[in-house]
Amino acid sequence: MPEGTTQPFVTHVLKAEKIVFSEYDHHIQRRLSAMKGQYLDQAAYQALLAREDALLYEVYEMRRPEVPGELLFGLSIVHPGIVGQEYFMTKGHFHTVLETAEVYYCLRGEGFMVMETPEGECKVEALRLDSVLYVPPRWAHRSVNTSSDTDLVTFFVYPGHSGHDYGSIEQQGFRKLILARDGRPEIVDNPRWHSPEKRKK
Ligand code: 6PG
Ligand code: NI
């Protein structure tokens, strides 16, 4: 599909063992090495990385001009796995243009969306088959797969000019973490998180 095409186009969600688009022109693969410093248990992270640079998640997108009025959409596939007590998760990001929202529709699996504003307000929403999640403007978002054997697959759509700010999250992390306790997910405070006020000092 030539970029910038102004013609309507169709792609299909193929729900086989792996959910993919019949047509896409951008495929991102994020591995454990891309999550340096993001996992609480750094020893477990290093030990796992020493064994294998595991594939944590993939994104399939149809490229569109990144301009207001266009919508970017795709599939986000977080694979099952665990690092210490923490589940496989996406990097997480604010949109560079903070005043841009996003909609997620869960096509498979179970997990959570961890969200946070620049002021430190946080919210964690459960995702399961057919959940439709609205991420309002100004809320950073990270998908967490809490299944031990099934991909967490979501269809997402967001404004073309949003952009991605990963730096803020890489520096400060999210206020909440999802840990596996007795085989079940538990939402806990991130001991490494500092309030915006404290960060400024
Ligand atoms: C976006 C969406 C979504 C997200 C993926 C991967 O703004 O593009 O939120 O596509 O990028 O779920 O997550 P990360 O961008 O945090 O790696
Ligand atoms: Ni986003």
XYZ file of C-alpha atoms and ligand atoms in Angstrom:
219
model
C 0.000 0.000 0.000
C 1.865 3.142 -1.177
C 2.316 5.631 1.694
C 0.076 8.661 1.461
C -2.426 6.849 -0.695
C -5.727 8.643 -0.530
C -7.682 5.614 -1.601
C -9.701 3.653 0.940
C -8.073 0.303 1.660
C -8.891 -2.908 3.486
C -6.718 -5.334 5.401
C -7.980 -8.383 7.281
C -7.360 -9.683 10.812
C -6.389 -13.308 10.319
C -7.224 -15.189 13.544
C -5.086 -18.294 13.290
C -2.618 -19.659 15.836
C -1.060 -16.221 15.597
C -3.252 -13.197 14.906
C -1.849 -11.053 12.056
C -3.055 -8.718 9.324
C -3.417 -10.097 5.798
C -1.639 -6.932 4.708
C 0.683 -4.666 6.688
C 3.741 -2.582 5.877
C 5.433 -2.123 9.239
C 6.428 -4.914 11.656
C 8.172 -4.066 14.953
C 9.806 -6.796 17.077
C 10.827 -5.787 20.626
C 13.243 -8.026 22.466
C 14.287 -8.244 26.092
C 17.407 -6.157 25.352
C 15.131 -3.225 24.435
C 13.753 -3.222 27.983
C 16.998 -2.399 29.809
C 16.278 -0.987 33.272
C 12.512 -1.458 32.900
C 12.218 -4.633 34.988
C 12.375 -4.393 38.801
C 14.455 -7.571 39.276
C 17.607 -6.604 37.389
C 19.370 -9.860 38.345
C 16.526 -11.925 36.854
C 16.576 -9.657 33.778
C 20.327 -10.140 33.251
C 20.091 -13.902 33.840
C 17.290 -14.262 31.262
C 19.094 -12.014 28.766
C 22.263 -14.086 29.174
C 20.249 -17.157 28.173
C 18.280 -15.558 25.315
C 17.274 -12.130 23.960
C 13.631 -13.221 24.125
C 11.021 -11.700 21.791
C 8.642 -9.886 24.167
C 6.176 -8.291 21.738
C 5.446 -7.379 18.141
C 3.508 -4.616 16.440
C 1.977 -4.820 12.952
C 0.968 -1.496 11.437
C -0.271 0.034 8.233
C 1.795 3.140 7.719
C -0.081 6.415 7.258
C 1.135 10.009 7.009
C 1.749 11.062 10.630
C -0.415 14.172 10.283
C -3.598 15.442 12.009
C -6.691 13.933 10.448
C -5.004 10.592 9.686
C -5.435 7.628 12.011
C -2.686 5.088 12.721
C -3.833 1.565 13.531
C -2.357 -1.845 14.078
C -2.049 -5.013 16.127
C -0.005 -5.238 19.313
C 0.977 -8.800 20.295
C 2.562 -9.261 23.718
C 3.891 -12.821 24.099
C 3.557 -14.716 27.416
C 6.591 -14.715 29.680
C 8.026 -13.537 32.987
C 11.119 -11.677 34.210
C 11.589 -12.322 37.912
C 8.013 -11.789 39.188
C 7.050 -9.353 36.390
C 5.194 -10.327 33.225
C 6.239 -9.590 29.650
C 5.071 -6.039 28.853
C 5.463 -3.235 26.326
C 7.939 -0.379 26.863
C 5.060 2.022 27.441
C 4.927 5.645 26.295
C 3.277 8.981 26.389
C 2.250 10.359 23.026
C 4.618 13.188 22.114
C 1.472 15.227 21.406
C 0.012 14.663 24.884
C -3.483 15.762 23.875
C -4.018 12.603 21.758
C -6.078 9.593 22.862
C -6.066 5.944 21.809
C -8.557 3.071 21.604
C -7.598 -0.552 22.217
C -9.769 -3.572 21.383
C -8.626 -6.898 22.872
C -8.757 -9.740 20.311
C -7.128 -12.464 22.413
C -5.633 -13.202 25.819
C -5.711 -11.452 29.173
C -3.718 -8.795 30.904
C -3.735 -5.192 31.997
C -3.164 -1.715 30.630
C -1.095 0.331 33.072
C -1.734 4.066 32.568
C -0.415 7.283 34.120
C -0.588 11.053 33.628
C 2.423 13.426 33.811
C 1.081 14.473 37.256
C 1.413 10.884 38.491
C -2.276 9.966 38.500
C -2.404 6.241 37.661
C -5.006 3.712 36.539
C -4.761 0.003 35.757
C -7.504 -1.565 33.599
C -7.969 -5.287 32.973
C -7.943 -6.503 29.367
C -9.680 -9.662 28.230
C -11.324 -10.887 25.038
C -13.545 -8.157 23.575
C -12.479 -5.485 26.097
C -12.552 -2.043 24.470
C -10.295 0.402 26.333
C -10.274 4.160 25.848
C -6.931 5.742 26.769
C -7.727 9.466 27.144
C -5.344 12.249 26.084
C -2.351 12.751 28.429
C -2.290 9.127 29.746
C 0.870 7.060 29.124
C 0.084 3.389 28.455
C 1.766 -0.006 28.768
C 0.236 -3.419 27.934
C 1.038 -6.319 30.302
C 0.366 -9.964 29.376
C -0.606 -11.971 32.505
C -1.405 -15.240 30.719
C 1.155 -18.037 31.060
C 0.475 -19.455 27.603
C -1.533 -17.079 25.378
C -0.556 -13.939 23.463
C -2.216 -10.678 24.545
C -3.423 -9.292 21.221
C -4.977 -5.859 20.867
C -6.110 -3.809 17.892
C -5.240 -0.139 18.446
C -6.004 3.151 16.710
C -4.694 6.627 17.452
C -4.261 10.041 15.767
C -1.631 10.248 13.041
C 0.313 13.138 14.595
C 0.602 11.640 18.120
C 4.245 10.560 18.141
C 5.856 8.435 20.890
C 7.694 9.705 23.990
C 9.531 6.680 25.441
C 12.162 8.723 27.320
C 9.892 9.836 30.177
C 8.879 6.254 30.958
C 12.435 4.926 30.579
C 13.527 7.486 33.184
C 10.697 7.356 35.715
C 8.899 4.070 35.037
C 5.203 3.583 35.834
C 3.826 4.101 39.330
C 2.242 0.619 39.326
C 3.753 -2.759 38.440
C 1.959 -6.071 37.805
C 3.646 -8.937 39.655
C 2.888 -12.665 39.587
C 2.121 -13.722 43.180
C 1.057 -17.364 43.769
C 0.418 -17.655 40.040
C -1.980 -14.698 40.022
C -1.382 -11.080 38.883
C -1.113 -8.498 41.670
C -0.979 -4.726 41.147
C 1.741 -3.224 43.376
C 3.447 0.128 43.890
C 6.708 0.536 41.967
C 9.370 0.995 44.693
C 11.573 2.872 42.197
C 8.849 5.405 41.251
C 9.167 9.010 42.419
C 6.435 11.690 42.367
C 6.862 14.524 39.794
C 7.605 16.939 42.665
C 10.298 14.660 44.099
C 11.829 14.166 40.634
C 12.315 17.924 40.280
C 14.417 18.179 43.470
C 0.959 3.446 19.788
C 0.203 2.366 20.451
C 0.695 0.962 20.270
C 2.013 0.701 20.964
C 2.328 -0.795 21.011
C 3.736 -1.079 21.477
O 0.873 4.607 20.287
O 1.609 3.185 18.738
O 0.078 2.677 21.807
O 0.874 0.675 18.998
O 3.025 1.374 20.285
O 1.417 -1.389 21.880
O 4.009 -0.456 22.681
P 5.237 0.566 22.818
O 5.059 1.607 21.771
O 5.104 1.128 24.212
O 6.510 -0.190 22.606
Ni 0.115 4.833 22.134
